[in-house]
CSV table of C-alpha atoms and ligand atoms in Angstrom, one decimal:
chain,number,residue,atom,x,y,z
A,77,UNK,CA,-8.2,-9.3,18.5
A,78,UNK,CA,-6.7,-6.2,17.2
A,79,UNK,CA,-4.4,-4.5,20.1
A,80,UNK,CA,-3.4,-0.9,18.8
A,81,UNK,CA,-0.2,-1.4,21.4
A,82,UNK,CA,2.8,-1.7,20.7
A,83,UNK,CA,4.7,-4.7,22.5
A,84,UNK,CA,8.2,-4.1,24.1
A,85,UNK,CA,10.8,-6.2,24.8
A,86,UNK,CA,9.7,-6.4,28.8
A,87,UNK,CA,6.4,-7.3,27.4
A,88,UNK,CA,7.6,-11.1,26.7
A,89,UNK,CA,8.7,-12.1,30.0
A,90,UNK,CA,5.7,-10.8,31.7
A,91,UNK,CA,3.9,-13.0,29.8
A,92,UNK,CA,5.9,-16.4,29.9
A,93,UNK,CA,5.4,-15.4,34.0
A,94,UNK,CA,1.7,-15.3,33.4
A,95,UNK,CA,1.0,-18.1,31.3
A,96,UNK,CA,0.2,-16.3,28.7
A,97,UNK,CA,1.0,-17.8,25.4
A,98,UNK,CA,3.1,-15.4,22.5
A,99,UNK,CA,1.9,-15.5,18.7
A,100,UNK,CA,4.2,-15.7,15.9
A,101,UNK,CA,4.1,-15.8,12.9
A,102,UNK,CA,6.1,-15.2,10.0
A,103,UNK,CA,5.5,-12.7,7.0
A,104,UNK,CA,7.4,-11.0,3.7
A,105,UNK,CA,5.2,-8.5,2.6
A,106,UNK,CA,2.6,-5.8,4.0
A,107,UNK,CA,-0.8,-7.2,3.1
A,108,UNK,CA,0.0,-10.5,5.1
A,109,UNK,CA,1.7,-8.5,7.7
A,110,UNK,CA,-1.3,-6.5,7.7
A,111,UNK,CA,-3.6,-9.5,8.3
A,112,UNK,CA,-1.2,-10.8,10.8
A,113,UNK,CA,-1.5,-8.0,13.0
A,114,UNK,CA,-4.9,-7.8,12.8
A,115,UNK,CA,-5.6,-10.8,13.6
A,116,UNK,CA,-4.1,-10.6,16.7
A,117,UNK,CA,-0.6,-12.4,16.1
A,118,UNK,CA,2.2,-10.5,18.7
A,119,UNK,CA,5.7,-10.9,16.7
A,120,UNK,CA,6.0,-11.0,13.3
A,121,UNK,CA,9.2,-12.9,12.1
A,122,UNK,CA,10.4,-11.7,9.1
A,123,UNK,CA,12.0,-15.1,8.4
A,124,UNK,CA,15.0,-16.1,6.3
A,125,UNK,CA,12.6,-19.0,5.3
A,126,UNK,CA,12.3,-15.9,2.8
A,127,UNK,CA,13.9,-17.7,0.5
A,128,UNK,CA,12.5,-20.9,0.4
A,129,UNK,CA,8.5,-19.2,1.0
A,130,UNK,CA,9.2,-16.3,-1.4
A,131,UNK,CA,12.4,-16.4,-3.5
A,132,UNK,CA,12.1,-20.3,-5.0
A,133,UNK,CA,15.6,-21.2,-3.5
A,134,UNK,CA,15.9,-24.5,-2.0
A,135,UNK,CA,17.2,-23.6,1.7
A,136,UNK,CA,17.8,-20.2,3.2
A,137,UNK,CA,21.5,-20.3,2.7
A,138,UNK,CA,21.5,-17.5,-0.2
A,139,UNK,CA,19.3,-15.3,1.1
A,140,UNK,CA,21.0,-11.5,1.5
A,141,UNK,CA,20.7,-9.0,3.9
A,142,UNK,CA,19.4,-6.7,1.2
A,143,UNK,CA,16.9,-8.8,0.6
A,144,UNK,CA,15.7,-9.4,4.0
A,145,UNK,CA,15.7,-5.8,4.8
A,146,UNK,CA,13.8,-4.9,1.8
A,147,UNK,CA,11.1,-7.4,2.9
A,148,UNK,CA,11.3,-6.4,6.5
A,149,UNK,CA,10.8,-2.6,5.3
A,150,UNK,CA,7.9,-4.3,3.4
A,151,UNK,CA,5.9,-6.0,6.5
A,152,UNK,CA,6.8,-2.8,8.7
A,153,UNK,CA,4.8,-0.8,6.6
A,154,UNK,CA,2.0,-3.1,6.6
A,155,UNK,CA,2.3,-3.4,10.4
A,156,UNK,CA,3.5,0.0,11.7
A,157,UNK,CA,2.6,-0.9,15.5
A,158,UNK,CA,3.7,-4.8,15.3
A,159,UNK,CA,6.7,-5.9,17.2
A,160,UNK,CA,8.5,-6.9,14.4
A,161,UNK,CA,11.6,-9.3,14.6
A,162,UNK,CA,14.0,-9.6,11.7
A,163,UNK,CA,16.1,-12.9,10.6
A,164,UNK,CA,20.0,-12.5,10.2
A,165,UNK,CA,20.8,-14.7,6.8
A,166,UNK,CA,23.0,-17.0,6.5
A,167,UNK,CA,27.5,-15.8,7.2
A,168,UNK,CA,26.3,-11.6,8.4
A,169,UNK,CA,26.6,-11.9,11.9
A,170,UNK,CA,29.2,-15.3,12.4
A,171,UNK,CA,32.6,-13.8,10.4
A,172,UNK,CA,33.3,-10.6,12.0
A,173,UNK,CA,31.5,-9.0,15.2
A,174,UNK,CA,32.1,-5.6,13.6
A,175,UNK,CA,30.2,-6.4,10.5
A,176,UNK,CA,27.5,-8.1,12.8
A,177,UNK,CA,27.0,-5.3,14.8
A,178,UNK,CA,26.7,-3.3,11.6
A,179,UNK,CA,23.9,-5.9,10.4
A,180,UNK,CA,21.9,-6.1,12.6
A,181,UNK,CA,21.6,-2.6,13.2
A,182,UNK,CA,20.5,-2.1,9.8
A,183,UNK,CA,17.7,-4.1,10.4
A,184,UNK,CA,16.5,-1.5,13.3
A,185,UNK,CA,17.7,1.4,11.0
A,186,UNK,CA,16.5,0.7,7.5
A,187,UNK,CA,13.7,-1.7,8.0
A,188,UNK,CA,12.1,-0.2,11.2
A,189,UNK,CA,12.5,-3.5,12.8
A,190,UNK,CA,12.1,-4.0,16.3
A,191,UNK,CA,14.3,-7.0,17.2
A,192,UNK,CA,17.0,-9.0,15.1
A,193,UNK,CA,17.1,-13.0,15.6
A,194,UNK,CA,19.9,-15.3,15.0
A,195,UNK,CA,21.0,-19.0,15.0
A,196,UNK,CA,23.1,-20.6,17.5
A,197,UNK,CA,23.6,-21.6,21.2
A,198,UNK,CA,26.6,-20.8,23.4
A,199,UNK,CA,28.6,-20.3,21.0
A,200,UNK,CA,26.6,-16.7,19.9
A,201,UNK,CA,26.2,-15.7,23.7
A,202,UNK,CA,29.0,-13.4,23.0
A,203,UNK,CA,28.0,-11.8,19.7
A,204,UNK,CA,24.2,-11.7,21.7
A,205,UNK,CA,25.8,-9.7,24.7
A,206,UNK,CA,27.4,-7.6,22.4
A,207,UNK,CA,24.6,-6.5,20.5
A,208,UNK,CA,22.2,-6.1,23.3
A,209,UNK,CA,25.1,-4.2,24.8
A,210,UNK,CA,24.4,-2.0,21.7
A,211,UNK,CA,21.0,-1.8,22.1
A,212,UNK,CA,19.7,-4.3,19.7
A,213,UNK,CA,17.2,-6.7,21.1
A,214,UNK,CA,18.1,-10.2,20.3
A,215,UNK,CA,15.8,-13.8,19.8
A,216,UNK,CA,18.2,-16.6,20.2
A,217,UNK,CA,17.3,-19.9,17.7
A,218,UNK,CA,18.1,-23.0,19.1
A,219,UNK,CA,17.6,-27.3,18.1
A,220,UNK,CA,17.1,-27.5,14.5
A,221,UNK,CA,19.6,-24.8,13.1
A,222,UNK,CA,18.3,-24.0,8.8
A,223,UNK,CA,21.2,-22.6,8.2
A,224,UNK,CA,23.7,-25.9,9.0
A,225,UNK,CA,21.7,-27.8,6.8
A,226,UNK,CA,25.0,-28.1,4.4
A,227,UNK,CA,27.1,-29.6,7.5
A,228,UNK,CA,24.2,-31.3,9.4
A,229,UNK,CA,22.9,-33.5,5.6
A,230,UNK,CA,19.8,-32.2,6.0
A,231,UNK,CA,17.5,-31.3,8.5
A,232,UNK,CA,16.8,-33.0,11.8
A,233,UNK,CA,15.3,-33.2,14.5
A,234,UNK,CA,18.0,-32.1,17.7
A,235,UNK,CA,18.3,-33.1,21.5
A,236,UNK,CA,17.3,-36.7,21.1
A,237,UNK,CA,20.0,-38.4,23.7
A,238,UNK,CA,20.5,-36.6,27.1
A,239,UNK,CA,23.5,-35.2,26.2
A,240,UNK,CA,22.2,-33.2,23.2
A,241,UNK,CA,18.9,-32.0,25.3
A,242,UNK,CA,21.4,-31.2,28.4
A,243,UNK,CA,23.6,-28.8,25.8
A,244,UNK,CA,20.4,-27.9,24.6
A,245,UNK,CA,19.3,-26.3,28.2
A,246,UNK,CA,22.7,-25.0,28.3
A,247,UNK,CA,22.5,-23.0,25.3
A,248,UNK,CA,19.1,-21.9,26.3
A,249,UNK,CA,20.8,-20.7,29.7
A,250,UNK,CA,23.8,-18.9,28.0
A,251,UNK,CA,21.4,-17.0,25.7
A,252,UNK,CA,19.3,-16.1,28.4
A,253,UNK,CA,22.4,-14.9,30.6
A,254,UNK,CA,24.0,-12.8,27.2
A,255,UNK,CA,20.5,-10.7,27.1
A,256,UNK,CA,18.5,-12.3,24.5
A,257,UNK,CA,14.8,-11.5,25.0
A,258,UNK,CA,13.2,-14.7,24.1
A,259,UNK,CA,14.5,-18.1,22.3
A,260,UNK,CA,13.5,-20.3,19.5
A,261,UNK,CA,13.1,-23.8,19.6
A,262,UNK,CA,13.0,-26.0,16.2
A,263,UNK,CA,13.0,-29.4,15.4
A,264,UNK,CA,13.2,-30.3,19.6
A,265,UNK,CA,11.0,-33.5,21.1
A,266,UNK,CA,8.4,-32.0,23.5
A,267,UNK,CA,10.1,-33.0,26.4
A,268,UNK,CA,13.3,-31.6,25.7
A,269,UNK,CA,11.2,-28.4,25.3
A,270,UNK,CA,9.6,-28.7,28.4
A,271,UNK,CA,12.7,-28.8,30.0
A,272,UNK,CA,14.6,-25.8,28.6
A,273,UNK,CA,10.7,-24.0,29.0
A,274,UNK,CA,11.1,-24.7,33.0
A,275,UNK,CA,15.1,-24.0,32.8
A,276,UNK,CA,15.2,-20.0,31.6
A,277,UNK,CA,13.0,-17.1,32.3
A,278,UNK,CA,12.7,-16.0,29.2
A,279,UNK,CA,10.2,-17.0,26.6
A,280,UNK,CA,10.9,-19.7,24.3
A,281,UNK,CA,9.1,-19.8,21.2
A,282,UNK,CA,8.5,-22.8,19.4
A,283,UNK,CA,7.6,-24.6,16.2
A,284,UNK,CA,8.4,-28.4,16.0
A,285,UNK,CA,8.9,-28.4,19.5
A,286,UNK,CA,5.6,-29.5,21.2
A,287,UNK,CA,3.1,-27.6,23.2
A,288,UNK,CA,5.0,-27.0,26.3
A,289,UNK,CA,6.8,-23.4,24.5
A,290,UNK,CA,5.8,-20.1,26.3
A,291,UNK,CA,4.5,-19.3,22.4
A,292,UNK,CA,4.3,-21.1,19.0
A,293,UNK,CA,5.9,-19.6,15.6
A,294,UNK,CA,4.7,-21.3,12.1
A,295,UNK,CA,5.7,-20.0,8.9
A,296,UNK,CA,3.3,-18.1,7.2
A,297,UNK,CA,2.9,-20.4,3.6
A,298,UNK,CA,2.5,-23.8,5.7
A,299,UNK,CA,-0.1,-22.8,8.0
A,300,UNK,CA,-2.1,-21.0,4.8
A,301,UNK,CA,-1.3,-24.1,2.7
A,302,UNK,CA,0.5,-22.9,0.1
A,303,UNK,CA,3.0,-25.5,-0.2
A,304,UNK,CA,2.0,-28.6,-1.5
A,305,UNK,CA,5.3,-30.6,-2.1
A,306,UNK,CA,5.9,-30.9,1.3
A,307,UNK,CA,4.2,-30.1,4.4
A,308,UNK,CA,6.4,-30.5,7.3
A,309,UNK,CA,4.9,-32.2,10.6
A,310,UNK,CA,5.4,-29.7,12.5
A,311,UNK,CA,2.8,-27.5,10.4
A,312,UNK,CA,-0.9,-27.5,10.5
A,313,UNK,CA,-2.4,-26.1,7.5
A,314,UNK,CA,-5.1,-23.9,8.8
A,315,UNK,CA,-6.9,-23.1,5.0
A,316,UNK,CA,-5.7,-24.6,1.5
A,317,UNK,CA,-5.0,-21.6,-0.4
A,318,UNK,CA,-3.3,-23.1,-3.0
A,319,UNK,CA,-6.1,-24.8,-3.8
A,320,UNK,CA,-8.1,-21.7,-3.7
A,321,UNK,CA,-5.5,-19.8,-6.2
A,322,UNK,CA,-5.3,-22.6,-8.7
A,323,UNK,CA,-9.4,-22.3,-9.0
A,324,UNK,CA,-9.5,-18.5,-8.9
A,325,UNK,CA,-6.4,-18.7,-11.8
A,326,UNK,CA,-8.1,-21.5,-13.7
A,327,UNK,CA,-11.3,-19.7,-13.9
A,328,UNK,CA,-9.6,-16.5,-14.9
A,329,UNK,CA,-7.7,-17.7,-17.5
A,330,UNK,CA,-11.0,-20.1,-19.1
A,331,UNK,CA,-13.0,-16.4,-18.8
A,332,UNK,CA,-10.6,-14.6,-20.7
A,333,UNK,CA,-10.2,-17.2,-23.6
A,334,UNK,CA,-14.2,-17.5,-23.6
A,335,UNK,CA,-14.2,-13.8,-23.8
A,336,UNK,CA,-16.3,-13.6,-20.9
A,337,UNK,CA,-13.9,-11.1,-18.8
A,338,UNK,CA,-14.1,-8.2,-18.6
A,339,UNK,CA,-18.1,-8.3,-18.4
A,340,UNK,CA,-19.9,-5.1,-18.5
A,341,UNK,CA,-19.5,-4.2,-14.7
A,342,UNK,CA,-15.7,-4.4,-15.3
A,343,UNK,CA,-15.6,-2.3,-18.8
A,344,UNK,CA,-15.5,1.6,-18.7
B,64,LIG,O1,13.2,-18.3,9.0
B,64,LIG,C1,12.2,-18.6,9.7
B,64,LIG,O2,11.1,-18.5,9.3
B,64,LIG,C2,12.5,-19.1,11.0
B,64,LIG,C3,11.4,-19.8,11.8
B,64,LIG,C4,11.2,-21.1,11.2
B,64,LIG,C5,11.7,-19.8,13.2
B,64,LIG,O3,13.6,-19.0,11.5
């Protein structure tokens, strides 16, 4: 399901109004980016789960913007025609609008990216006017907020009474009215989803947040089973490639010590 063109912005909306379900997935380097567009997924997040999927840290709070934007330069070479969305880390876009703007159009600039995405409800609709304003596409993130997890004690699910699904829609409904092009949902019960799905116009996008999302997003390591500590609920794991890995390793390492690699076929 390899589609040599390249999505817009506009695209997204026309196909919330159709029915028609949006791809994403996440991805840090070109071979998997590579895959992913060939395999027919639509965005590709280059998300600041970065540094939990790639970098060993424990949450995404100390991922940088140089390292996002050297990964993002990564999968956009991998992917040149994919619509390709990048993740503001943690404190570059909340402290000072300037330096926000200034972030998130490095992502465009350096890394070739196509959109920028960033946490928050209401409160960002500002900062997301702003930028669109500016030109830079925005994807709103909303529920289950990765880079709170210091404040929130860990991370949870959000919109459980009606007041939290009611400011749920309302943030959904702000971002929508500041410009963003489409909106996350994490960690939201189905329902809740369903509702801020009928609320907006523009796409939400979900992953822990039931079936009812105009599209899904799943990080790229969970749904190729390369976690095995932990595999949140929200994820299916599609293939076990750690699994896979720890054979082909194994084996490599018993051929070498039995001096049976290289063989002939591999020796000049
Ligand atoms: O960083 C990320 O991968 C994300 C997705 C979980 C939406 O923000």
């Amino acid at each position: 399901m390899n589609s040599d063109k390249k999505l817009s912005v506009s695209c997204f909306r026309k196909r919330k109004q159709q029915g028609d379900k949006i791809v994403v997935l996440t991805a840090y380097d070109a071979p998997m980016a590579q895959l992913a567009a060939q395999c027919g997924v639509e965005i590709i997040l280059v998300g600041d789960s970065l540094g939990m999927a790639v970098l060993g840290y424990d949450n995404t709070i100390p991922v940088t913007m140089e390292q996002m934007l050297h990964h993002c330069a990564a999968v956009r070479r991998g992917a040149p025609k994919a619509f390709i969305v990048g993740d503001m880390p943690f404190m570059t876009y909340l402290a000072d609008e300037t330096d926000a703007l200034k972030n998130a159009a490095r992502f465009l600039q350096e890394a070739q990216a196509d959109a920028v995405k960033l946490e928050g409800g209401a409160e960002t609709a500002p900062l997301v006017r702003r930028l669109v304003a500016a030109g830079i596409p925005v994807m709103g993130h909303i529920g289950l907020l990765p880079q709170h997890v210091m404040t929130a004690g860990g991370y949870r699910l959000a919109g459980k009474t009606e007041d939290d699904a009611q400011r749920l829609i309302d943030d959904a409904l702000a971002l929508e009215a500041a410009g963003a092009f489409s909106v996350v949902l994490e960690g939201i019960p189905a329902a809740v989803s369903r509702r801020i799905t009928a609320a907006v116009t523009i796409p939400t996008i979900g992953i822990g947040a039931g079936v009812h999302c105009d599209g899904q997003v799943q990080v790229v390591n969970d749904l190729l089973g390369l976690f095995t500590s932990f595999v949140p609920k929200h994820a299916k794991q599609y293939t076990n490639l750690n699994h896979a890995v720890s054979q082909a390793f194994s084996a490599y390492v018993a051929e070498v010590k039995g001096g049976t690699f290289p063989g002939e076929e591999n020796s000049f």
